Amino acid sequence: MGASGVAVVIEDDDDIREVVHAVLEASGLEVYAAGNGIDGVDAVRRHNPDVITLDLGLPDIDGIEVTRRVREFSDAYIIMLTARAREVDTLQGLSVGADDFVTKPFRPRELLARVETLLRRPRGSKLLSGSAGSTTAELPPAQALNSPTAPTTVISGAEPSGLEHNGLFLDVATRTTRVDNEEVQLTRTEFDLLQALMEAGRVVRSTTGLARWLHAREYETGGYVSESEERAIQVHIANLRRKLGDSAQSPRWVETVRGVGYRLAAKTSEN
Ligand code: CA
C-alpha cells in the first residue's frame, strides 16, 4: 500500500532514523530527517509535512517540547515514538497535541502502517455509518446526518457544508472550527473526534469504538484496543474540551457517559 505526502522524521539515533527514513521513503513519501529537536522544528517549518514521526528522547529539547512548538504553526499528524515503560510521557505528549504513539521497540513496518493509517484516516461520517466492509467510502456529512437522533444542524450551501451545535460550528470543507464566532485551532485528531461526535448526535460513541476508529480498525467488532489507546482518547477529549472552553461537569458540547464513552450534549434552549 503506497502513501503520498511529506514526512519529517525527528530522531537522534542514527540507525533508527535511517531505517524509518528508508521505510517511509520506500512507501512513496517525501522524507526529511532531523537528528535533534531544534532542527526538527525547523524542518517542519520548511517542509510543511503531512506527518511527523517524533522520538521523545532527544539531545536538546525533548519530544514534548518539539510537539508544543510545532503545534504553534502546524497541524501535521504527529506520531511519537516512546518507550513502553513511560506511559506518563505518552499521555503528556498527547496532551500537548500529538496524535498517536508507537512504543519501542517497534518494527519499521509497524510504524509505516500507523503513518499510512493516519494519512488515510476515514472522516467522521464513516463512524456513523458504522458497518464494516466499506473501507474507502466516505459519506457526505449531510447524508450521514439524516438521522432523527442527531440534533446537530446541518448547514449546507452550494459548496461548504458544516455542523452546528450550541454555538459551535465545524466547517467540514475547510476544517475550521468556531465557537461563538471565534475561531478555535484544533489538531486534526481533535477535529476528527469532534466531527464524529457531532455527526453521532445524542448517540453514545464508546471510548473503545473511537480508539478503533482512530486507528482505522473495524468500528463495531474488530480489533483489540489497549488501555493506553483508550486513555489516549480521554486525553484527546480533554484537550478538545480545554480548547473549546467546555466543561466536563456541565457540558455544552461533549458529554461523558460514564464507563462507556461520549456523546453530544443536549441542545440548549436558546438554540
Ligand atoms: Ca532518542
PDB file of C-alpha atoms and ligand atoms in Angstrom:
ATOM      1  CA  MET A   1       0.000   0.000   0.000  1.00  0.00           C
ATOM      2  CA  GLY A   2       1.614   3.272  -1.008  1.00  0.00           C
ATOM      3  CA  ALA A   3       1.361   6.619   0.667  1.00  0.00           C
ATOM      4  CA  SER A   4       1.847  10.108  -0.650  1.00  0.00           C
ATOM      5  CA  GLY A   5       2.736  13.304   1.071  1.00  0.00           C
ATOM      6  CA  VAL A   6       5.619  14.748   3.042  1.00  0.00           C
ATOM      7  CA  ALA A   7       7.072  13.330   6.245  1.00  0.00           C
ATOM      8  CA  VAL A   8       9.589  14.680   8.728  1.00  0.00           C
ATOM      9  CA  VAL A   9      11.480  12.160  10.873  1.00  0.00           C
ATOM     10  CA  ILE A  10      12.893  13.548  14.128  1.00  0.00           C
ATOM     11  CA  GLU A  11      15.170  11.013  15.790  1.00  0.00           C
ATOM     12  CA  ASP A  12      18.648  11.249  17.313  1.00  0.00           C
ATOM     13  CA  ASP A  13      19.566   7.573  16.966  1.00  0.00           C
ATOM     14  CA  ASP A  14      21.291   7.310  13.574  1.00  0.00           C
ATOM     15  CA  ASP A  15      20.298   3.708  12.926  1.00  0.00           C
ATOM     16  CA  ILE A  16      16.633   4.185  13.776  1.00  0.00           C
ATOM     17  CA  ARG A  17      16.470   7.454  11.855  1.00  0.00           C
ATOM     18  CA  GLU A  18      17.910   5.878   8.733  1.00  0.00           C
ATOM     19  CA  VAL A  19      15.623   2.877   8.878  1.00  0.00           C
ATOM     20  CA  VAL A  20      12.499   4.998   9.417  1.00  0.00           C
ATOM     21  CA  HIS A  21      13.603   7.360   6.649  1.00  0.00           C
ATOM     22  CA  ALA A  22      14.118   4.455   4.244  1.00  0.00           C
ATOM     23  CA  VAL A  23      10.828   2.737   5.055  1.00  0.00           C
ATOM     24  CA  LEU A  24       8.741   5.887   4.702  1.00  0.00           C
ATOM     25  CA  GLU A  25      10.515   6.865   1.509  1.00  0.00           C
ATOM     26  CA  ALA A  26      10.023   3.413   0.002  1.00  0.00           C
ATOM     27  CA  SER A  27       6.299   3.768   0.633  1.00  0.00           C
ATOM     28  CA  GLY A  28       6.176   6.875  -1.537  1.00  0.00           C
ATOM     29  CA  LEU A  29       6.514   9.699   0.961  1.00  0.00           C
ATOM     30  CA  GLU A  30       8.905  12.596   0.515  1.00  0.00           C
ATOM     31  CA  VAL A  31      11.015  12.364   3.682  1.00  0.00           C
ATOM     32  CA  TYR A  32      13.150  14.867   5.559  1.00  0.00           C
ATOM     33  CA  ALA A  33      15.061  13.854   8.665  1.00  0.00           C
ATOM     34  CA  ALA A  34      16.473  15.727  11.633  1.00  0.00           C
ATOM     35  CA  GLY A  35      18.736  14.466  14.421  1.00  0.00           C
ATOM     36  CA  ASN A  36      17.608  16.793  17.191  1.00  0.00           C
ATOM     37  CA  GLY A  37      14.580  18.765  18.327  1.00  0.00           C
ATOM     38  CA  ILE A  38      15.555  22.245  17.173  1.00  0.00           C
ATOM     39  CA  ASP A  39      16.451  21.039  13.673  1.00  0.00           C
ATOM     40  CA  GLY A  40      13.260  19.025  13.678  1.00  0.00           C
ATOM     41  CA  VAL A  41      11.064  22.046  14.366  1.00  0.00           C
ATOM     42  CA  ASP A  42      12.984  23.869  11.622  1.00  0.00           C
ATOM     43  CA  ALA A  43      12.420  21.027   9.158  1.00  0.00           C
ATOM     44  CA  VAL A  44       8.697  21.090   9.894  1.00  0.00           C
ATOM     45  CA  ARG A  45       8.614  24.825   9.276  1.00  0.00           C
ATOM     46  CA  ARG A  46      10.456  24.484   5.973  1.00  0.00           C
ATOM     47  CA  HIS A  47       8.777  21.396   4.541  1.00  0.00           C
ATOM     48  CA  ASN A  48       5.226  21.683   5.864  1.00  0.00           C
ATOM     49  CA  PRO A  49       4.803  17.898   6.273  1.00  0.00           C
ATOM     50  CA  ASP A  50       1.608  15.875   6.473  1.00  0.00           C
ATOM     51  CA  VAL A  51       3.062  13.592   9.105  1.00  0.00           C
ATOM     52  CA  ILE A  52       5.886  13.740  11.650  1.00  0.00           C
ATOM     53  CA  THR A  53       7.495  10.830  13.465  1.00  0.00           C
ATOM     54  CA  LEU A  54       8.989  12.121  16.656  1.00  0.00           C
ATOM     55  CA  ASP A  55      11.286  10.441  19.142  1.00  0.00           C
ATOM     56  CA  LEU A  56      10.537  11.515  22.677  1.00  0.00           C
ATOM     57  CA  GLY A  57      14.125  11.410  23.981  1.00  0.00           C
ATOM     58  CA  LEU A  58      16.197  13.924  22.037  1.00  0.00           C
ATOM     59  CA  PRO A  59      19.530  15.533  22.991  1.00  0.00           C
ATOM     60  CA  ASP A  60      18.367  19.160  23.061  1.00  0.00           C
ATOM     61  CA  ILE A  61      14.647  19.796  23.544  1.00  0.00           C
ATOM     62  CA  ASP A  62      12.549  16.693  24.144  1.00  0.00           C
ATOM     63  CA  GLY A  63       9.660  15.437  22.031  1.00  0.00           C
ATOM     64  CA  ILE A  64       7.104  17.089  24.310  1.00  0.00           C
ATOM     65  CA  GLU A  65       8.669  20.494  23.710  1.00  0.00           C
ATOM     66  CA  VAL A  66       9.004  19.788  19.978  1.00  0.00           C
ATOM     67  CA  THR A  67       5.284  18.993  19.840  1.00  0.00           C
ATOM     68  CA  ARG A  68       4.449  22.188  21.700  1.00  0.00           C
ATOM     69  CA  ARG A  69       6.495  24.299  19.293  1.00  0.00           C
ATOM     70  CA  VAL A  70       5.274  22.525  16.157  1.00  0.00           C
ATOM     71  CA  ARG A  71       1.659  22.963  17.228  1.00  0.00           C
ATOM     72  CA  GLU A  72       2.091  26.725  17.132  1.00  0.00           C
ATOM     73  CA  PHE A  73       2.161  26.626  13.341  1.00  0.00           C
ATOM     74  CA  SER A  74       1.463  23.112  12.019  1.00  0.00           C
ATOM     75  CA  ASP A  75      -1.423  20.667  12.116  1.00  0.00           C
ATOM     76  CA  ALA A  76       0.621  17.774  10.718  1.00  0.00           C
ATOM     77  CA  TYR A  77      -0.100  14.381  12.217  1.00  0.00           C
ATOM     78  CA  ILE A  78       2.443  13.668  14.940  1.00  0.00           C
ATOM     79  CA  ILE A  79       3.320  10.078  15.848  1.00  0.00           C
ATOM     80  CA  MET A  80       5.508   9.821  18.931  1.00  0.00           C
ATOM     81  CA  LEU A  81       7.975   7.014  19.460  1.00  0.00           C
ATOM     82  CA  THR A  82       8.019   6.187  23.134  1.00  0.00           C
ATOM     83  CA  ALA A  83       9.470   3.615  25.482  1.00  0.00           C
ATOM     84  CA  ARG A  84       6.852   1.160  26.707  1.00  0.00           C
ATOM     85  CA  ALA A  85       7.549   1.809  30.373  1.00  0.00           C
ATOM     86  CA  ARG A  86       6.877   5.506  30.206  1.00  0.00           C
ATOM     87  CA  GLU A  87       3.165   5.813  29.633  1.00  0.00           C
ATOM     88  CA  VAL A  88       3.194   9.104  31.503  1.00  0.00           C
ATOM     89  CA  ASP A  89       5.351  10.564  28.692  1.00  0.00           C
ATOM     90  CA  THR A  90       2.930   9.295  26.100  1.00  0.00           C
ATOM     91  CA  LEU A  91      -0.016  10.930  27.806  1.00  0.00           C
ATOM     92  CA  GLN A  92       1.883  14.170  28.197  1.00  0.00           C
ATOM     93  CA  GLY A  93       2.784  14.096  24.515  1.00  0.00           C
ATOM     94  CA  LEU A  94      -0.834  13.562  23.530  1.00  0.00           C
ATOM     95  CA  SER A  95      -1.935  16.327  25.868  1.00  0.00           C
ATOM     96  CA  VAL A  96       0.285  18.871  24.092  1.00  0.00           C
ATOM     97  CA  GLY A  97      -1.054  17.847  20.694  1.00  0.00           C
ATOM     98  CA  ALA A  98       0.492  14.608  19.405  1.00  0.00           C
ATOM     99  CA  ASP A  99      -1.923  12.362  17.513  1.00  0.00           C
ATOM    100  CA  ASP A 100      -0.684   8.858  18.098  1.00  0.00           C
ATOM    101  CA  PHE A 101       2.195   6.875  19.523  1.00  0.00           C
ATOM    102  CA  VAL A 102       4.211   3.769  18.753  1.00  0.00           C
ATOM    103  CA  THR A 103       6.093   2.083  21.556  1.00  0.00           C
ATOM    104  CA  LYS A 104       9.723   0.986  21.228  1.00  0.00           C
ATOM    105  CA  PRO A 105      10.960  -1.435  20.224  1.00  0.00           C
ATOM    106  CA  PHE A 106       8.892  -1.408  17.049  1.00  0.00           C
ATOM    107  CA  ARG A 107       9.250  -2.922  13.634  1.00  0.00           C
ATOM    108  CA  PRO A 108       9.583  -0.343  10.840  1.00  0.00           C
ATOM    109  CA  ARG A 109       6.606  -1.914   9.040  1.00  0.00           C
ATOM    110  CA  GLU A 110       4.514  -1.288  12.124  1.00  0.00           C
ATOM    111  CA  LEU A 111       5.404   2.396  12.124  1.00  0.00           C
ATOM    112  CA  LEU A 112       4.711   2.608   8.415  1.00  0.00           C
ATOM    113  CA  ALA A 113       1.289   1.058   8.956  1.00  0.00           C
ATOM    114  CA  ARG A 114       0.498   3.742  11.551  1.00  0.00           C
ATOM    115  CA  VAL A 115       1.648   6.508   9.235  1.00  0.00           C
ATOM    116  CA  GLU A 116      -0.425   5.176   6.361  1.00  0.00           C
ATOM    117  CA  THR A 117      -3.427   4.797   8.654  1.00  0.00           C
ATOM    118  CA  LEU A 118      -3.233   8.414   9.762  1.00  0.00           C
ATOM    119  CA  LEU A 119      -2.871   9.664   6.218  1.00  0.00           C
ATOM    120  CA  ARG A 120      -5.901   7.648   5.148  1.00  0.00           C
ATOM    121  CA  ARG A 121      -7.987   8.116   8.262  1.00  0.00           C
ATOM    122  CA  PRO A 122     -11.658   7.948   7.476  1.00  0.00           C
ATOM    123  CA  ARG A 123     -13.568  11.048   8.329  1.00  0.00           C
ATOM    124  CA  GLY A 124     -16.231  11.199  10.988  1.00  0.00           C
ATOM    125  CA  SER A 125     -19.095  10.230   8.727  1.00  0.00           C
ATOM    126  CA  LYS A 126     -17.609   6.767   8.310  1.00  0.00           C
ATOM    127  CA  LEU A 127     -18.058   6.302  12.030  1.00  0.00           C
ATOM    128  CA  LEU A 128     -21.762   6.964  11.918  1.00  0.00           C
ATOM    129  CA  SER A 129     -22.293   4.623   9.001  1.00  0.00           C
ATOM    130  CA  GLY A 130     -20.828   2.115  11.392  1.00  0.00           C
ATOM    131  CA  SER A 131     -20.820  -1.034   9.378  1.00  0.00           C
ATOM    132  CA  ALA A 132     -17.767  -2.976   8.424  1.00  0.00           C
ATOM    133  CA  GLY A 133     -16.718  -3.664   4.895  1.00  0.00           C
ATOM    134  CA  SER A 134     -16.620  -0.243   3.301  1.00  0.00           C
ATOM    135  CA  THR A 135     -13.055   0.810   3.817  1.00  0.00           C
ATOM    136  CA  THR A 136     -12.990   3.605   1.301  1.00  0.00           C
ATOM    137  CA  ALA A 137     -16.483   5.041   1.171  1.00  0.00           C
ATOM    138  CA  GLU A 138     -16.942   8.435   2.735  1.00  0.00           C
ATOM    139  CA  LEU A 139     -20.492   9.568   3.163  1.00  0.00           C
ATOM    140  CA  PRO A 140     -21.109  13.228   2.597  1.00  0.00           C
ATOM    141  CA  PRO A 141     -21.871  14.711   6.017  1.00  0.00           C
ATOM    142  CA  ALA A 142     -25.373  15.818   5.058  1.00  0.00           C
ATOM    143  CA  GLN A 143     -26.366  12.286   4.153  1.00  0.00           C
ATOM    144  CA  ALA A 144     -24.919  10.855   7.345  1.00  0.00           C
ATOM    145  CA  LEU A 145     -26.854  13.384   9.341  1.00  0.00           C
ATOM    146  CA  ASN A 146     -30.299  12.465   8.138  1.00  0.00           C
ATOM    147  CA  SER A 147     -30.706  10.532  11.362  1.00  0.00           C
ATOM    148  CA  PRO A 148     -33.530  11.727  13.620  1.00  0.00           C
ATOM    149  CA  THR A 149     -31.300  11.200  16.660  1.00  0.00           C
ATOM    150  CA  ALA A 150     -28.834  13.820  15.514  1.00  0.00           C
ATOM    151  CA  PRO A 151     -29.791  17.206  16.942  1.00  0.00           C
ATOM    152  CA  THR A 152     -26.973  18.875  15.073  1.00  0.00           C
ATOM    153  CA  THR A 153     -27.949  21.349  12.433  1.00  0.00           C
ATOM    154  CA  VAL A 154     -26.520  20.632   9.031  1.00  0.00           C
ATOM    155  CA  ILE A 155     -25.557  23.734   7.196  1.00  0.00           C
ATOM    156  CA  SER A 156     -25.037  23.087   3.548  1.00  0.00           C
ATOM    157  CA  GLY A 157     -24.859  25.616   0.829  1.00  0.00           C
ATOM    158  CA  ALA A 158     -23.719  25.064  -2.721  1.00  0.00           C
ATOM    159  CA  GLU A 159     -20.184  24.329  -1.586  1.00  0.00           C
ATOM    160  CA  PRO A 160     -19.129  24.111   2.035  1.00  0.00           C
ATOM    161  CA  SER A 161     -21.055  22.044   4.492  1.00  0.00           C
ATOM    162  CA  GLY A 162     -20.883  22.400   8.196  1.00  0.00           C
ATOM    163  CA  LEU A 163     -22.170  21.201  11.521  1.00  0.00           C
ATOM    164  CA  GLU A 164     -23.584  23.488  14.200  1.00  0.00           C
ATOM    165  CA  HIS A 165     -24.461  22.792  17.812  1.00  0.00           C
ATOM    166  CA  ASN A 166     -24.925  25.225  20.715  1.00  0.00           C
ATOM    167  CA  GLY A 167     -22.837  27.946  19.088  1.00  0.00           C
ATOM    168  CA  LEU A 168     -20.108  25.573  17.929  1.00  0.00           C
ATOM    169  CA  PHE A 169     -19.596  25.500  14.177  1.00  0.00           C
ATOM    170  CA  LEU A 170     -17.482  22.994  12.244  1.00  0.00           C
ATOM    171  CA  ASP A 171     -16.766  23.729   8.622  1.00  0.00           C
ATOM    172  CA  VAL A 172     -16.001  20.282   7.287  1.00  0.00           C
ATOM    173  CA  ALA A 173     -14.733  21.502   3.926  1.00  0.00           C
ATOM    174  CA  THR A 174     -12.134  23.892   5.313  1.00  0.00           C
ATOM    175  CA  ARG A 175     -11.697  22.008   8.602  1.00  0.00           C
ATOM    176  CA  THR A 176     -12.160  25.153  10.639  1.00  0.00           C
ATOM    177  CA  THR A 177     -13.886  25.423  13.994  1.00  0.00           C
ATOM    178  CA  ARG A 178     -15.645  28.421  15.521  1.00  0.00           C
ATOM    179  CA  VAL A 179     -17.101  28.875  18.986  1.00  0.00           C
ATOM    180  CA  ASP A 180     -19.494  31.808  19.257  1.00  0.00           C
ATOM    181  CA  ASN A 181     -17.907  33.107  16.041  1.00  0.00           C
ATOM    182  CA  GLU A 182     -14.354  32.956  17.399  1.00  0.00           C
ATOM    183  CA  GLU A 183     -12.041  30.618  15.522  1.00  0.00           C
ATOM    184  CA  VAL A 184     -10.524  27.798  17.591  1.00  0.00           C
ATOM    185  CA  GLN A 185      -7.404  25.899  16.463  1.00  0.00           C
ATOM    186  CA  LEU A 186      -7.795  22.139  16.746  1.00  0.00           C
ATOM    187  CA  THR A 187      -5.398  19.385  15.742  1.00  0.00           C
ATOM    188  CA  ARG A 188      -6.597  17.052  13.002  1.00  0.00           C
ATOM    189  CA  THR A 189      -7.292  14.326  15.507  1.00  0.00           C
ATOM    190  CA  GLU A 190      -9.316  16.667  17.719  1.00  0.00           C
ATOM    191  CA  PHE A 191     -11.259  17.883  14.712  1.00  0.00           C
ATOM    192  CA  ASP A 192     -11.933  14.311  13.563  1.00  0.00           C
ATOM    193  CA  LEU A 193     -13.153  13.284  17.014  1.00  0.00           C
ATOM    194  CA  LEU A 194     -15.375  16.322  17.311  1.00  0.00           C
ATOM    195  CA  GLN A 195     -16.826  15.746  13.865  1.00  0.00           C
ATOM    196  CA  ALA A 196     -17.522  12.117  14.761  1.00  0.00           C
ATOM    197  CA  LEU A 197     -19.331  13.140  17.948  1.00  0.00           C
ATOM    198  CA  MET A 198     -21.318  15.877  16.243  1.00  0.00           C
ATOM    199  CA  GLU A 199     -22.412  13.543  13.483  1.00  0.00           C
ATOM    200  CA  ALA A 200     -23.497  10.926  16.000  1.00  0.00           C
ATOM    201  CA  GLY A 201     -25.527  13.485  17.972  1.00  0.00           C
ATOM    202  CA  ARG A 202     -27.057  12.011  21.124  1.00  0.00           C
ATOM    203  CA  VAL A 203     -25.967   8.514  20.180  1.00  0.00           C
ATOM    204  CA  VAL A 204     -23.161   7.451  22.535  1.00  0.00           C
ATOM    205  CA  ARG A 205     -19.784   6.682  20.988  1.00  0.00           C
ATOM    206  CA  SER A 206     -17.766   4.278  23.097  1.00  0.00           C
ATOM    207  CA  THR A 207     -14.182   5.063  24.004  1.00  0.00           C
ATOM    208  CA  THR A 208     -13.028   1.764  22.512  1.00  0.00           C
ATOM    209  CA  GLY A 209     -15.040   2.391  19.362  1.00  0.00           C
ATOM    210  CA  LEU A 210     -13.463   5.815  18.968  1.00  0.00           C
ATOM    211  CA  ALA A 211      -9.981   4.330  19.537  1.00  0.00           C
ATOM    212  CA  ARG A 212     -10.635   1.657  16.905  1.00  0.00           C
ATOM    213  CA  TRP A 213     -11.896   4.254  14.527  1.00  0.00           C
ATOM    214  CA  LEU A 214      -8.837   6.486  15.032  1.00  0.00           C
ATOM    215  CA  HIS A 215      -6.637   3.526  14.219  1.00  0.00           C
ATOM    216  CA  ALA A 216      -8.858   2.625  11.273  1.00  0.00           C
ATOM    217  CA  ARG A 217      -9.826  -0.734  12.646  1.00  0.00           C
ATOM    218  CA  GLU A 218     -13.223  -2.143  12.127  1.00  0.00           C
ATOM    219  CA  TYR A 219     -15.517   0.054  14.162  1.00  0.00           C
ATOM    220  CA  GLU A 220     -18.167  -2.236  15.583  1.00  0.00           C
ATOM    221  CA  THR A 221     -16.488  -5.553  16.066  1.00  0.00           C
ATOM    222  CA  GLY A 222     -12.851  -5.862  15.235  1.00  0.00           C
ATOM    223  CA  GLY A 223      -9.593  -5.056  16.814  1.00  0.00           C
ATOM    224  CA  TYR A 224      -8.081  -5.176  20.246  1.00  0.00           C
ATOM    225  CA  VAL A 225      -7.850  -1.782  21.937  1.00  0.00           C
ATOM    226  CA  SER A 226      -5.205  -1.353  24.617  1.00  0.00           C
ATOM    227  CA  GLU A 227      -5.685   0.570  27.824  1.00  0.00           C
ATOM    228  CA  SER A 228      -3.212   3.196  26.599  1.00  0.00           C
ATOM    229  CA  GLU A 229      -5.193   3.667  23.429  1.00  0.00           C
ATOM    230  CA  GLU A 230      -8.351   4.245  25.455  1.00  0.00           C
ATOM    231  CA  ARG A 231      -6.514   6.659  27.676  1.00  0.00           C
ATOM    232  CA  ALA A 232      -5.251   8.453  24.574  1.00  0.00           C
ATOM    233  CA  ILE A 233      -8.869   9.106  23.577  1.00  0.00           C
ATOM    234  CA  GLN A 234      -9.530  10.547  27.039  1.00  0.00           C
ATOM    235  CA  VAL A 235      -6.550  12.875  26.631  1.00  0.00           C
ATOM    236  CA  HIS A 236      -7.699  13.993  23.176  1.00  0.00           C
ATOM    237  CA  ILE A 237     -11.183  14.683  24.585  1.00  0.00           C
ATOM    238  CA  ALA A 238      -9.688  16.645  27.498  1.00  0.00           C
ATOM    239  CA  ASN A 239      -7.666  18.735  25.027  1.00  0.00           C
ATOM    240  CA  LEU A 240     -10.755  19.295  22.942  1.00  0.00           C
ATOM    241  CA  ARG A 241     -12.739  20.493  25.938  1.00  0.00           C
ATOM    242  CA  ARG A 242      -9.958  22.810  27.028  1.00  0.00           C
ATOM    243  CA  LYS A 243      -9.690  24.394  23.595  1.00  0.00           C
ATOM    244  CA  LEU A 244     -13.448  24.768  23.183  1.00  0.00           C
ATOM    245  CA  GLY A 245     -13.830  26.082  26.712  1.00  0.00           C
ATOM    246  CA  ASP A 246     -16.204  23.228  27.526  1.00  0.00           C
ATOM    247  CA  SER A 247     -16.777  21.729  30.966  1.00  0.00           C
ATOM    248  CA  ALA A 248     -16.941  18.024  31.762  1.00  0.00           C
ATOM    249  CA  GLN A 249     -19.293  18.762  34.679  1.00  0.00           C
ATOM    250  CA  SER A 250     -21.827  20.838  32.772  1.00  0.00           C
ATOM    251  CA  PRO A 251     -21.023  20.214  29.141  1.00  0.00           C
ATOM    252  CA  ARG A 252     -22.189  22.456  26.368  1.00  0.00           C
ATOM    253  CA  TRP A 253     -20.871  20.052  23.715  1.00  0.00           C
ATOM    254  CA  VAL A 254     -19.005  16.938  24.838  1.00  0.00           C
ATOM    255  CA  GLU A 255     -20.824  14.913  27.449  1.00  0.00           C
ATOM    256  CA  THR A 256     -19.156  11.979  29.223  1.00  0.00           C
ATOM    257  CA  VAL A 257     -21.233   8.844  29.546  1.00  0.00           C
ATOM    258  CA  ARG A 258     -19.571   7.153  32.496  1.00  0.00           C
ATOM    259  CA  GLY A 259     -17.942   3.832  31.802  1.00  0.00           C
ATOM    260  CA  VAL A 260     -18.955   3.964  28.144  1.00  0.00           C
ATOM    261  CA  GLY A 261     -17.796   6.946  26.169  1.00  0.00           C
ATOM    262  CA  TYR A 262     -19.018  10.275  24.898  1.00  0.00           C
ATOM    263  CA  ARG A 263     -21.885  11.931  23.143  1.00  0.00           C
ATOM    264  CA  LEU A 264     -23.018  15.372  22.173  1.00  0.00           C
ATOM    265  CA  ALA A 265     -24.611  17.346  24.995  1.00  0.00           C
ATOM    266  CA  ALA A 266     -28.274  18.259  24.722  1.00  0.00           C
ATOM    267  CA  LYS A 267     -29.192  21.307  22.731  1.00  0.00           C
ATOM    268  CA  THR A 268     -29.563  24.350  24.923  1.00  0.00           C
ATOM    269  CA  SER A 269     -32.966  26.019  24.806  1.00  0.00           C
ATOM    270  CA  GLU A 270     -31.627  29.247  23.270  1.00  0.00           C
ATOM    271  CA  ASN A 271     -30.897  27.252  20.156  1.00  0.00           C
TER     272      ASN A 271
HETATM  273 CA    CA B   1      16.327   9.134  21.335  1.00  0.00          CA
END
